[in-house]
mmCIF file of C-alpha atoms in Angstrom:
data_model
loop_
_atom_site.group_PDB
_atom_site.id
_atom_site.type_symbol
_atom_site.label_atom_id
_atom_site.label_comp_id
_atom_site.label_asym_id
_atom_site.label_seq_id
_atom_site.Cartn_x
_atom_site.Cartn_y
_atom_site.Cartn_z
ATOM 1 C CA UNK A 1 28.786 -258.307 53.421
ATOM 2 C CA UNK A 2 26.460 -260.272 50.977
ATOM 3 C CA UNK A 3 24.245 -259.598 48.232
ATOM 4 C CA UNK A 4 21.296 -259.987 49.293
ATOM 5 C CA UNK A 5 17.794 -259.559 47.686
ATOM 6 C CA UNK A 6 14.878 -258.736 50.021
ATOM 7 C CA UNK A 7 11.335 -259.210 48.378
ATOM 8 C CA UNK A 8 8.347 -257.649 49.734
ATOM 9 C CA UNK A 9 8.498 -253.789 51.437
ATOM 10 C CA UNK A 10 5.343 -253.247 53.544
ATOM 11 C CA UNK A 11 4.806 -251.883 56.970
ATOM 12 C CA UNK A 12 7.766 -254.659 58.158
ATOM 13 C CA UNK A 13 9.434 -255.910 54.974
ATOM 14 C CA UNK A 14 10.665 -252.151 54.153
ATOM 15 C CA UNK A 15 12.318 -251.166 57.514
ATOM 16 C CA UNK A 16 13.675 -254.718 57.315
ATOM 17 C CA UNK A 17 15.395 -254.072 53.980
ATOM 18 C CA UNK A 18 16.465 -250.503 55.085
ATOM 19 C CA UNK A 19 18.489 -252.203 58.047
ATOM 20 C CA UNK A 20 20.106 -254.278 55.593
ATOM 21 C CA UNK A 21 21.188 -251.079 53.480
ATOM 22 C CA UNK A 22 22.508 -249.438 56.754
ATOM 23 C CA UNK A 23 24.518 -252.574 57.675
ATOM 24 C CA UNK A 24 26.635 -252.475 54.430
ATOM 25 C CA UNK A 25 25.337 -255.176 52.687
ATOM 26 C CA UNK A 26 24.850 -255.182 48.727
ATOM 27 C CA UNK A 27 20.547 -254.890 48.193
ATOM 28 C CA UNK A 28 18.580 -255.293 45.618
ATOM 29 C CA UNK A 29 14.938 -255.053 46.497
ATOM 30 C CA UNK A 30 11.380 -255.765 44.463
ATOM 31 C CA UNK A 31 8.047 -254.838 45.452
ATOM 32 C CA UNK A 32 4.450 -254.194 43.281
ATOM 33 C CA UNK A 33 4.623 -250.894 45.463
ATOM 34 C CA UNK A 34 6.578 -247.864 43.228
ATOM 35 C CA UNK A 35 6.672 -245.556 45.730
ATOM 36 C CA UNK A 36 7.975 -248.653 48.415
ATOM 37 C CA UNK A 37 11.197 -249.004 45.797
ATOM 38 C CA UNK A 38 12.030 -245.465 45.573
ATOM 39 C CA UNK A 39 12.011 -244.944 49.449
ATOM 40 C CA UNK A 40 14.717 -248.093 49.259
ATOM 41 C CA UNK A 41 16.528 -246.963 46.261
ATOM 42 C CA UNK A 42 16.621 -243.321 47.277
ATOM 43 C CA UNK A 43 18.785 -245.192 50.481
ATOM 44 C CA UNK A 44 21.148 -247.158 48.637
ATOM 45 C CA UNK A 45 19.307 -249.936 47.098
ATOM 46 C CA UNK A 46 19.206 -251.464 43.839
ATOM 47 C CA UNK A 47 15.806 -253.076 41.982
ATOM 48 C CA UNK A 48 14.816 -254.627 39.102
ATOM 49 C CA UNK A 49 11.503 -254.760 36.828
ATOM 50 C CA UNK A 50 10.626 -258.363 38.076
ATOM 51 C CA UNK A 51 11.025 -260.787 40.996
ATOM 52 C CA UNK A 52 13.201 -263.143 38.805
ATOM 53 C CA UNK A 53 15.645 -260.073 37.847
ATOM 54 C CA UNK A 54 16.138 -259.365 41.184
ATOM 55 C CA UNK A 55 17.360 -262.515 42.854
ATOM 56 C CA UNK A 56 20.231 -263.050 40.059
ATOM 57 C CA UNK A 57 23.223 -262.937 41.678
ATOM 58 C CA UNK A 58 21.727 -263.160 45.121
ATOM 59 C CA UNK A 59 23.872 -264.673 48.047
ATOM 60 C CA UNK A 60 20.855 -264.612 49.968
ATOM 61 C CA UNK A 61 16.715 -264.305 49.287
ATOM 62 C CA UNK A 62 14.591 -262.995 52.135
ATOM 63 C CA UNK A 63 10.857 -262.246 51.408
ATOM 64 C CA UNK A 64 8.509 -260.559 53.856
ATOM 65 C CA UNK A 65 5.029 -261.382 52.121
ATOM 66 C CA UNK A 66 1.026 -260.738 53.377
ATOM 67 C CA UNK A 67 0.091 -264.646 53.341
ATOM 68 C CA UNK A 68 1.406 -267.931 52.307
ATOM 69 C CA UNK A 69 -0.482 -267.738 48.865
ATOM 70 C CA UNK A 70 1.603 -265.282 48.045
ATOM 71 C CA UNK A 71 3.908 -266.833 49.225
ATOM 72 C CA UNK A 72 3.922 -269.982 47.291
ATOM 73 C CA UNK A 73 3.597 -268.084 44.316
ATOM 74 C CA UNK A 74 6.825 -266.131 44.830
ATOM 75 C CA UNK A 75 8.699 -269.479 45.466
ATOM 76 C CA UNK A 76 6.693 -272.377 43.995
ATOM 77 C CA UNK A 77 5.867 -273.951 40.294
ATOM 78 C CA UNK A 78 7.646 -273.476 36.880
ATOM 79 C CA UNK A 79 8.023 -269.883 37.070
ATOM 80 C CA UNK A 80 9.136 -269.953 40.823
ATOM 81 C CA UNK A 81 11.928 -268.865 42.519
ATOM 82 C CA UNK A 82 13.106 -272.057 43.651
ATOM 83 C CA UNK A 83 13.329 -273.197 39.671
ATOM 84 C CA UNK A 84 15.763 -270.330 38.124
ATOM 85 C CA UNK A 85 18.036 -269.985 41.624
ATOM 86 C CA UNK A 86 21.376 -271.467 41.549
ATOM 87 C CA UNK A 87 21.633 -274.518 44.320
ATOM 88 C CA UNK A 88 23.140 -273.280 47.274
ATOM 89 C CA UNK A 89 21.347 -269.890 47.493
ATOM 90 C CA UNK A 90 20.461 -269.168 51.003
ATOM 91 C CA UNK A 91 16.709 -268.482 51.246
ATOM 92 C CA UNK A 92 14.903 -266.818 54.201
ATOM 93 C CA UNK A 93 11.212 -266.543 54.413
ATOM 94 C CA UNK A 94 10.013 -264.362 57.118
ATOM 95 C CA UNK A 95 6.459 -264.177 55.962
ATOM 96 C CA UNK A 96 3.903 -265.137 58.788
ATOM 97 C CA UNK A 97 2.317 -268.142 57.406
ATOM 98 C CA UNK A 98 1.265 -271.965 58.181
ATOM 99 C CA UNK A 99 3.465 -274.446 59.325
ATOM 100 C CA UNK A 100 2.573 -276.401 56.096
ATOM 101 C CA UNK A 101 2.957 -274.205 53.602
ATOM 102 C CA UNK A 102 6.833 -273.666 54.683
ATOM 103 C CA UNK A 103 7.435 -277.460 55.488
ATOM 104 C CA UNK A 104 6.196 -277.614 51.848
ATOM 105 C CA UNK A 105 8.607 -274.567 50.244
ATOM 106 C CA UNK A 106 10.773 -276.159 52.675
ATOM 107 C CA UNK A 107 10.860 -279.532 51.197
ATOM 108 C CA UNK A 108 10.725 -278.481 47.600
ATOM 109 C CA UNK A 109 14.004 -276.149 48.066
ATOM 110 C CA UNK A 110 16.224 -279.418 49.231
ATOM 111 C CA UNK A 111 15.227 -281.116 45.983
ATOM 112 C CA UNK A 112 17.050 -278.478 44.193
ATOM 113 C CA UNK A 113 19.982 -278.387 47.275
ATOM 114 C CA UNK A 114 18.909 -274.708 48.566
ATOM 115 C CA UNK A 115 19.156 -274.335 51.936
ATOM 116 C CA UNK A 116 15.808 -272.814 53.195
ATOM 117 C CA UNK A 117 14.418 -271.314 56.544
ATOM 118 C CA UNK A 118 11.215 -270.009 57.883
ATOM 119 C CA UNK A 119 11.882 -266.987 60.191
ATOM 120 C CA UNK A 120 8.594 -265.199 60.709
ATOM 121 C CA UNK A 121 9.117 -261.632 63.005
ATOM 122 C CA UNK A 122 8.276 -260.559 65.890
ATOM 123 C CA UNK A 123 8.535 -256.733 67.705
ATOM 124 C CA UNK A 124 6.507 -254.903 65.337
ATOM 125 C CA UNK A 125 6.700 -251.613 63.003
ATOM 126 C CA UNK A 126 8.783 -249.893 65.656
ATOM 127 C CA UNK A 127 11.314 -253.209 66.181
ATOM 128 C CA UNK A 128 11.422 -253.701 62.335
ATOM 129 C CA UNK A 129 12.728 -249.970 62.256
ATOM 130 C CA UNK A 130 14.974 -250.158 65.405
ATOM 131 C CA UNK A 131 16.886 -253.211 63.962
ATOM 132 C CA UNK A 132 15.450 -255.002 67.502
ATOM 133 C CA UNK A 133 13.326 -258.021 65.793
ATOM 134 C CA UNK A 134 12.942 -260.861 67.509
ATOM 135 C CA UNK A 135 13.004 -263.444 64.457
ATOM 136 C CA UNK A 136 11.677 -267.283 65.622
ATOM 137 C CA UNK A 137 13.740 -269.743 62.886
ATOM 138 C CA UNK A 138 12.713 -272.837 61.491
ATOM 139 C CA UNK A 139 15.120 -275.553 59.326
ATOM 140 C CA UNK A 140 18.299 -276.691 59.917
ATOM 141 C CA UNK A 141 21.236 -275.995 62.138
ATOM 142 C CA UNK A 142 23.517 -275.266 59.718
ATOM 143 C CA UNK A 143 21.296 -273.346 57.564
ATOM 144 C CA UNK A 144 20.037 -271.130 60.755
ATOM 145 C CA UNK A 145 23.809 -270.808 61.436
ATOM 146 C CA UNK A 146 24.549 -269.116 57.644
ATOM 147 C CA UNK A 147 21.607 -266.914 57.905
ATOM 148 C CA UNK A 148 22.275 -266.197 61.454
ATOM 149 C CA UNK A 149 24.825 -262.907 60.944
ATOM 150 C CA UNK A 150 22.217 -261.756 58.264
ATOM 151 C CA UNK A 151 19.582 -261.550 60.719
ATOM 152 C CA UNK A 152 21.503 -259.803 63.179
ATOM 153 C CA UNK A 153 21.826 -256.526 61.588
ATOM 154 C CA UNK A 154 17.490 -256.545 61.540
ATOM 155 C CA UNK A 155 17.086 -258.487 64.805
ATOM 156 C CA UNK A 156 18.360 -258.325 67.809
ATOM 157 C CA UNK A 157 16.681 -261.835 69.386
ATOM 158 C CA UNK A 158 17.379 -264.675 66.409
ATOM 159 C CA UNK A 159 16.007 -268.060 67.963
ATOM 160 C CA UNK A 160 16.115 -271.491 66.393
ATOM 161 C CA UNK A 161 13.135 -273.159 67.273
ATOM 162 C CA UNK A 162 13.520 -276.147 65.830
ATOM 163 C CA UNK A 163 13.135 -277.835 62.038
ATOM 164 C CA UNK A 164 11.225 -276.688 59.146
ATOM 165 C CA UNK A 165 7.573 -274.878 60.279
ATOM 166 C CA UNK A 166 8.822 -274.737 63.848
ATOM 167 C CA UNK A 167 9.368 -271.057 63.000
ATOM 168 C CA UNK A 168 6.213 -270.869 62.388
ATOM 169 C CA UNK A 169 4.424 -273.049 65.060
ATOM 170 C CA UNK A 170 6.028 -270.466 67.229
ATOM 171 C CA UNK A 171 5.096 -267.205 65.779
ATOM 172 C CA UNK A 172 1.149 -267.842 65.622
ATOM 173 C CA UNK A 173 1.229 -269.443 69.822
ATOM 174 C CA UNK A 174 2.905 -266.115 70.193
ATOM 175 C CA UNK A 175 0.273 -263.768 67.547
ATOM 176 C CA UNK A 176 -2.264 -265.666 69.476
ATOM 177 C CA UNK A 177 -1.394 -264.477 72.735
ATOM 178 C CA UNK A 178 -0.986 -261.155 72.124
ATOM 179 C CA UNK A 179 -4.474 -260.932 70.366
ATOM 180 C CA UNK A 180 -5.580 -262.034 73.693
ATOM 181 C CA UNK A 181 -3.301 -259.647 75.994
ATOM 182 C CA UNK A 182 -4.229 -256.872 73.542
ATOM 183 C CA UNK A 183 -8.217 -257.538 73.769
ATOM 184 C CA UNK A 184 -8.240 -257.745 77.229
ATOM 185 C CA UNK A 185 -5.988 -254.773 77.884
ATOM 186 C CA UNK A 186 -8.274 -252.642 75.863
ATOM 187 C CA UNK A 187 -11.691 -253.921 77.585
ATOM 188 C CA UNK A 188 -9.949 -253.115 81.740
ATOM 189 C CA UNK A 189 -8.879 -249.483 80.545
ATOM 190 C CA UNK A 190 -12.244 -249.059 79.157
ATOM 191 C CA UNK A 191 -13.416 -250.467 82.287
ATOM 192 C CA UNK A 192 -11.270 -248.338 84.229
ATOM 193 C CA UNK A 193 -12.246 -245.287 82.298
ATOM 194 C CA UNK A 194 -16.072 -245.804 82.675
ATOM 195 C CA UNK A 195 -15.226 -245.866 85.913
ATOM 196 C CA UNK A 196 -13.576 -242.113 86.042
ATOM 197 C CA UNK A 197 -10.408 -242.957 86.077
ATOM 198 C CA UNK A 198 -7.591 -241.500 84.091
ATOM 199 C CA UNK A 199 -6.251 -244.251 81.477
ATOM 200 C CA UNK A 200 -2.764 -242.820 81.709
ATOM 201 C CA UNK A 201 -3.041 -243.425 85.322
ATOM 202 C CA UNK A 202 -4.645 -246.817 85.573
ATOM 203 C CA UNK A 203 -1.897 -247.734 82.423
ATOM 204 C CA UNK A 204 0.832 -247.390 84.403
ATOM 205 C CA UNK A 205 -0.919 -249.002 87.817
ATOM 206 C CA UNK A 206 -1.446 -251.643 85.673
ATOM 207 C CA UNK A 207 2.305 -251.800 83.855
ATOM 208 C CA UNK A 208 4.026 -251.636 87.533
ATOM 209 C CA UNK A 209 1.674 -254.480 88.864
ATOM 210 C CA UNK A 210 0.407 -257.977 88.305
ATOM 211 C CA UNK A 211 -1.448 -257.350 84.514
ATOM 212 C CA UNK A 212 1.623 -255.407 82.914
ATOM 213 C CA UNK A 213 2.585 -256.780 79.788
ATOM 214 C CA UNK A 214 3.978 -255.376 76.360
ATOM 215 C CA UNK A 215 0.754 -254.085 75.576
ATOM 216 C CA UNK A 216 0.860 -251.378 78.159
ATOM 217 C CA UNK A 217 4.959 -251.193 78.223
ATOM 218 C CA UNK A 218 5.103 -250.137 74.060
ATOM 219 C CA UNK A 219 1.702 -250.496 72.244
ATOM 220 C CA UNK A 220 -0.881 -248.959 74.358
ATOM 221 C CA UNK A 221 -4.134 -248.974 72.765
ATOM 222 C CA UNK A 222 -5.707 -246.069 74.420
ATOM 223 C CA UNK A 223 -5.406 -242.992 72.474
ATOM 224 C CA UNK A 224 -3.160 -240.446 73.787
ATOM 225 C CA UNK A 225 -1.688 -242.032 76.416
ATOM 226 C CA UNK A 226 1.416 -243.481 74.422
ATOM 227 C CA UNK A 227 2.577 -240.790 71.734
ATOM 228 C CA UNK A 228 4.715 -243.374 69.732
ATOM 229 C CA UNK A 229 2.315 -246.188 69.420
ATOM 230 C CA UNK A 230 -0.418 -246.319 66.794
ATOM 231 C CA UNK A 231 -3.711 -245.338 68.899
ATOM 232 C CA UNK A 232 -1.867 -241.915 69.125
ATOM 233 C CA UNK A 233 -1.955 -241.622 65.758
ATOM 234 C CA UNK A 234 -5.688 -242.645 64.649
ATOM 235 C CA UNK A 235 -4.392 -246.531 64.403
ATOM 236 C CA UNK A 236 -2.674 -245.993 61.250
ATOM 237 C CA UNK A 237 0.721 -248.046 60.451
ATOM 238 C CA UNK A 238 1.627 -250.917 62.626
ATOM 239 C CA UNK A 239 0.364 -254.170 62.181
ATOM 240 C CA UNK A 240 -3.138 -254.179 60.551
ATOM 241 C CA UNK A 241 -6.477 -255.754 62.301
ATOM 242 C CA UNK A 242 -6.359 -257.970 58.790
ATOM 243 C CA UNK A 243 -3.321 -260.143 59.662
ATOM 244 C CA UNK A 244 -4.277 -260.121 62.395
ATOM 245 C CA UNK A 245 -7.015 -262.203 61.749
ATOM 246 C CA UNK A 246 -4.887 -264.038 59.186
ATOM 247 C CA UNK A 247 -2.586 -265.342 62.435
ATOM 248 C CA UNK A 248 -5.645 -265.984 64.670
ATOM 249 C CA UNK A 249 -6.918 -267.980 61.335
ATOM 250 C CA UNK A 250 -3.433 -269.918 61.014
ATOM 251 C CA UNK A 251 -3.271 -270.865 65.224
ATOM 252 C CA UNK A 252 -7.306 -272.292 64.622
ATOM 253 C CA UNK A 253 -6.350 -274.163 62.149
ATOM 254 C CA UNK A 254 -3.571 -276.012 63.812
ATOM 255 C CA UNK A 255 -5.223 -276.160 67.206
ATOM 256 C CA UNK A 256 -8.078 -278.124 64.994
ATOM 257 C CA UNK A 257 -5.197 -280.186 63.011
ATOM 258 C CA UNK A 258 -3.695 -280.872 66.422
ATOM 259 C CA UNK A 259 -6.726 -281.393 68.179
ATOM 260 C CA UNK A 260 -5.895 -278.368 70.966
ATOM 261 C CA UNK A 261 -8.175 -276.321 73.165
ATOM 262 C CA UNK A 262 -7.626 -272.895 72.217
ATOM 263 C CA UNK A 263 -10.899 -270.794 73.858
ATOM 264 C CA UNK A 264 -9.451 -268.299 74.768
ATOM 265 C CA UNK A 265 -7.651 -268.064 71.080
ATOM 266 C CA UNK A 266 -11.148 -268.267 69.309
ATOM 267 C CA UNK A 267 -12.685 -265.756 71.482
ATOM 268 C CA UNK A 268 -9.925 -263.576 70.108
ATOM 269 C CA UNK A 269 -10.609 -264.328 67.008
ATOM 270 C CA UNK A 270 -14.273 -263.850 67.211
ATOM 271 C CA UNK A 271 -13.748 -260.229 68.049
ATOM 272 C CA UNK A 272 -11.119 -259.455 66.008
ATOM 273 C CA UNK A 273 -13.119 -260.506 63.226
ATOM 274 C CA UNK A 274 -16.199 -258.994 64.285
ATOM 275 C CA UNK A 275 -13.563 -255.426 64.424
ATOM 276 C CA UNK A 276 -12.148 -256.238 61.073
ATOM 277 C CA UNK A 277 -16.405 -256.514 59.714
ATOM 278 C CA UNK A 278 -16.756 -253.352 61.215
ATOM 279 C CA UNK A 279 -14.395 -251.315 58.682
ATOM 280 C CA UNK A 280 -11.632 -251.757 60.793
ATOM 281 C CA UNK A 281 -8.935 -254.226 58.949
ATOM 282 C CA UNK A 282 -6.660 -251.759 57.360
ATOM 283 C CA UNK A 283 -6.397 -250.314 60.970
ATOM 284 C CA UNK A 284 -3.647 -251.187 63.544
ATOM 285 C CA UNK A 285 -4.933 -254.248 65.634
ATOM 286 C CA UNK A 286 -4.428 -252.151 68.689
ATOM 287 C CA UNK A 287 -7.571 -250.312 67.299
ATOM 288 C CA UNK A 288 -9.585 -253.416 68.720
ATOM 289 C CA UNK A 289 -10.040 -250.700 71.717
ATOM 290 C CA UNK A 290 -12.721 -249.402 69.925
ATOM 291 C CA UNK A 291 -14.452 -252.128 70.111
ATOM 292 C CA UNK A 292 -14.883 -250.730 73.753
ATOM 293 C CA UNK A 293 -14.764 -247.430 73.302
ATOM 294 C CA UNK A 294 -16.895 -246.559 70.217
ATOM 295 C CA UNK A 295 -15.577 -243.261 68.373
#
């Protein structure tokens, strides 16, 4: 078991942290959210008034963080991170954020001989509280191989996708798909429905033939036909329209870095953005339905 101190308790970040409480290990957390730190101390967690307090004596940093801004400020500069831990202190980042910005965190923690990865998160609210994330690594082998039996008591898919901002590259080709599998599965059952049919009905025609995908297996978007996911539930939770757009924002950039074709990427982004303009951002993404089926 290792001491371990997890920074950052949203929607993902505090089911993450929780995990790591239930699987024995010694956790002190830190978030700007009060209530977030009681919910984590009230399960066996320890915290600490700052960000600095709570990594002393830390076998192992993992932050969960909105954007790489914040990101660089949590690690980066005088009053980083990366200056006051001792050498050797595994970190693991598995904020959502550009390749760039972690080759760059990346870079500046083996000047001081700390052994960093990026390992952004995929499966959701619901995977982040099953323990099932599928986390997408970037760095090296031997570093992915320390933080490896970590991971497994959040995750239950831990890939190593190759060196530093791999992890990354990875996470916003796959944020980018499902932007587009989620838009387009919300514009056929409000198709379908126009048409008269049921959406429960045409949901699972759909799951058992040749457009099922994890849309319609876990997240539906249609409200009331899935009573776990967040369209059941007024779109509240999950994983807001904002990021979101962040993601979409990250995968433009590098398709215009790299000089890749992306339409069908920037027509998702065009309409998540045009959802998030319409009041929508603190929403679940899945809420893009509305976009089809005005409330």
């Amino acid at each position: 078991m290792a001491a371990i101190t997890f920074i950052g308790l949203g929607n993902m970040g505090g089911p993450m942290a929780s995990n790591l409480v239930k699987a024995g290990h010694d956790v002190t957390v830190f978030d700007l959210s009060e209530d977030a730190v009681a919910a984590l101390v009230s399960e066996g967690a320890k915290t600490a008034e700052t960000a600095h307090e709570a990594a002393k004596g830390a076998e192992c940093v993992i932050t969960m963080l909105p954007a790489g801004k914040h990101v660089e400020a949590v690690y980066l500069g005088e009053d980083g991170l990366l200056a006051a831990l001792p050498k050797d202190t595994l970190v693991i980042d598995s904020s959502t954020v550009s390749p760039e910005t972690a080759r760059g965190v990346a870079e500046q923690a083996a000047a001081r001989d700390i052994p960093f990865l990026d390992a952004p998160v995929s499966g959701g609210v619901a995977g982040a509280k099953a323990g099932t994330l599928t986390f997408i690594c970037g760095g090296a082998e031997d570093t992915f191989a320390q933080a490896k039996p970590i991971l497994e008591a959040v995750g239950k898919n831990i890939f190593h996708a190759g060196d530093h901002g791999a992890g990354q590259v990875a996470k916003i080709c796959n944020n980018m798909l499902l932007a587009i599998l989620m838009a387009g599965t919300s514009e056929a059952l409000a198709l379908g429905v126009k048409n008269g049919l049921d959406p429960a009905v045409l949901s699972e025609v759909m799951k058992q033939s040749s457009g099922g995908n994890w849309a319609l297996n876990v997240y539906n978007p249609w409200p009331g036909v899935m009573e776990t996911a967040p369209a059941s539930r007024g779109y509240e939770g999950g994983f807001l329209v904002n990021l979101m757009n962040k993601d979409l924002g990250l995968a433009f950039d590098n398709a215009v870095k790299n000089h890749a074709s992306i339409p069908m990427g920037a027509l998702a982004r065009n309409l998540f953005q045009l959802h998030a303009g319409q009041g929508n951002g603190t929403l679940d993404f899945s809420s893009i339905q509305r976009l089809y089926k005005p409330e």
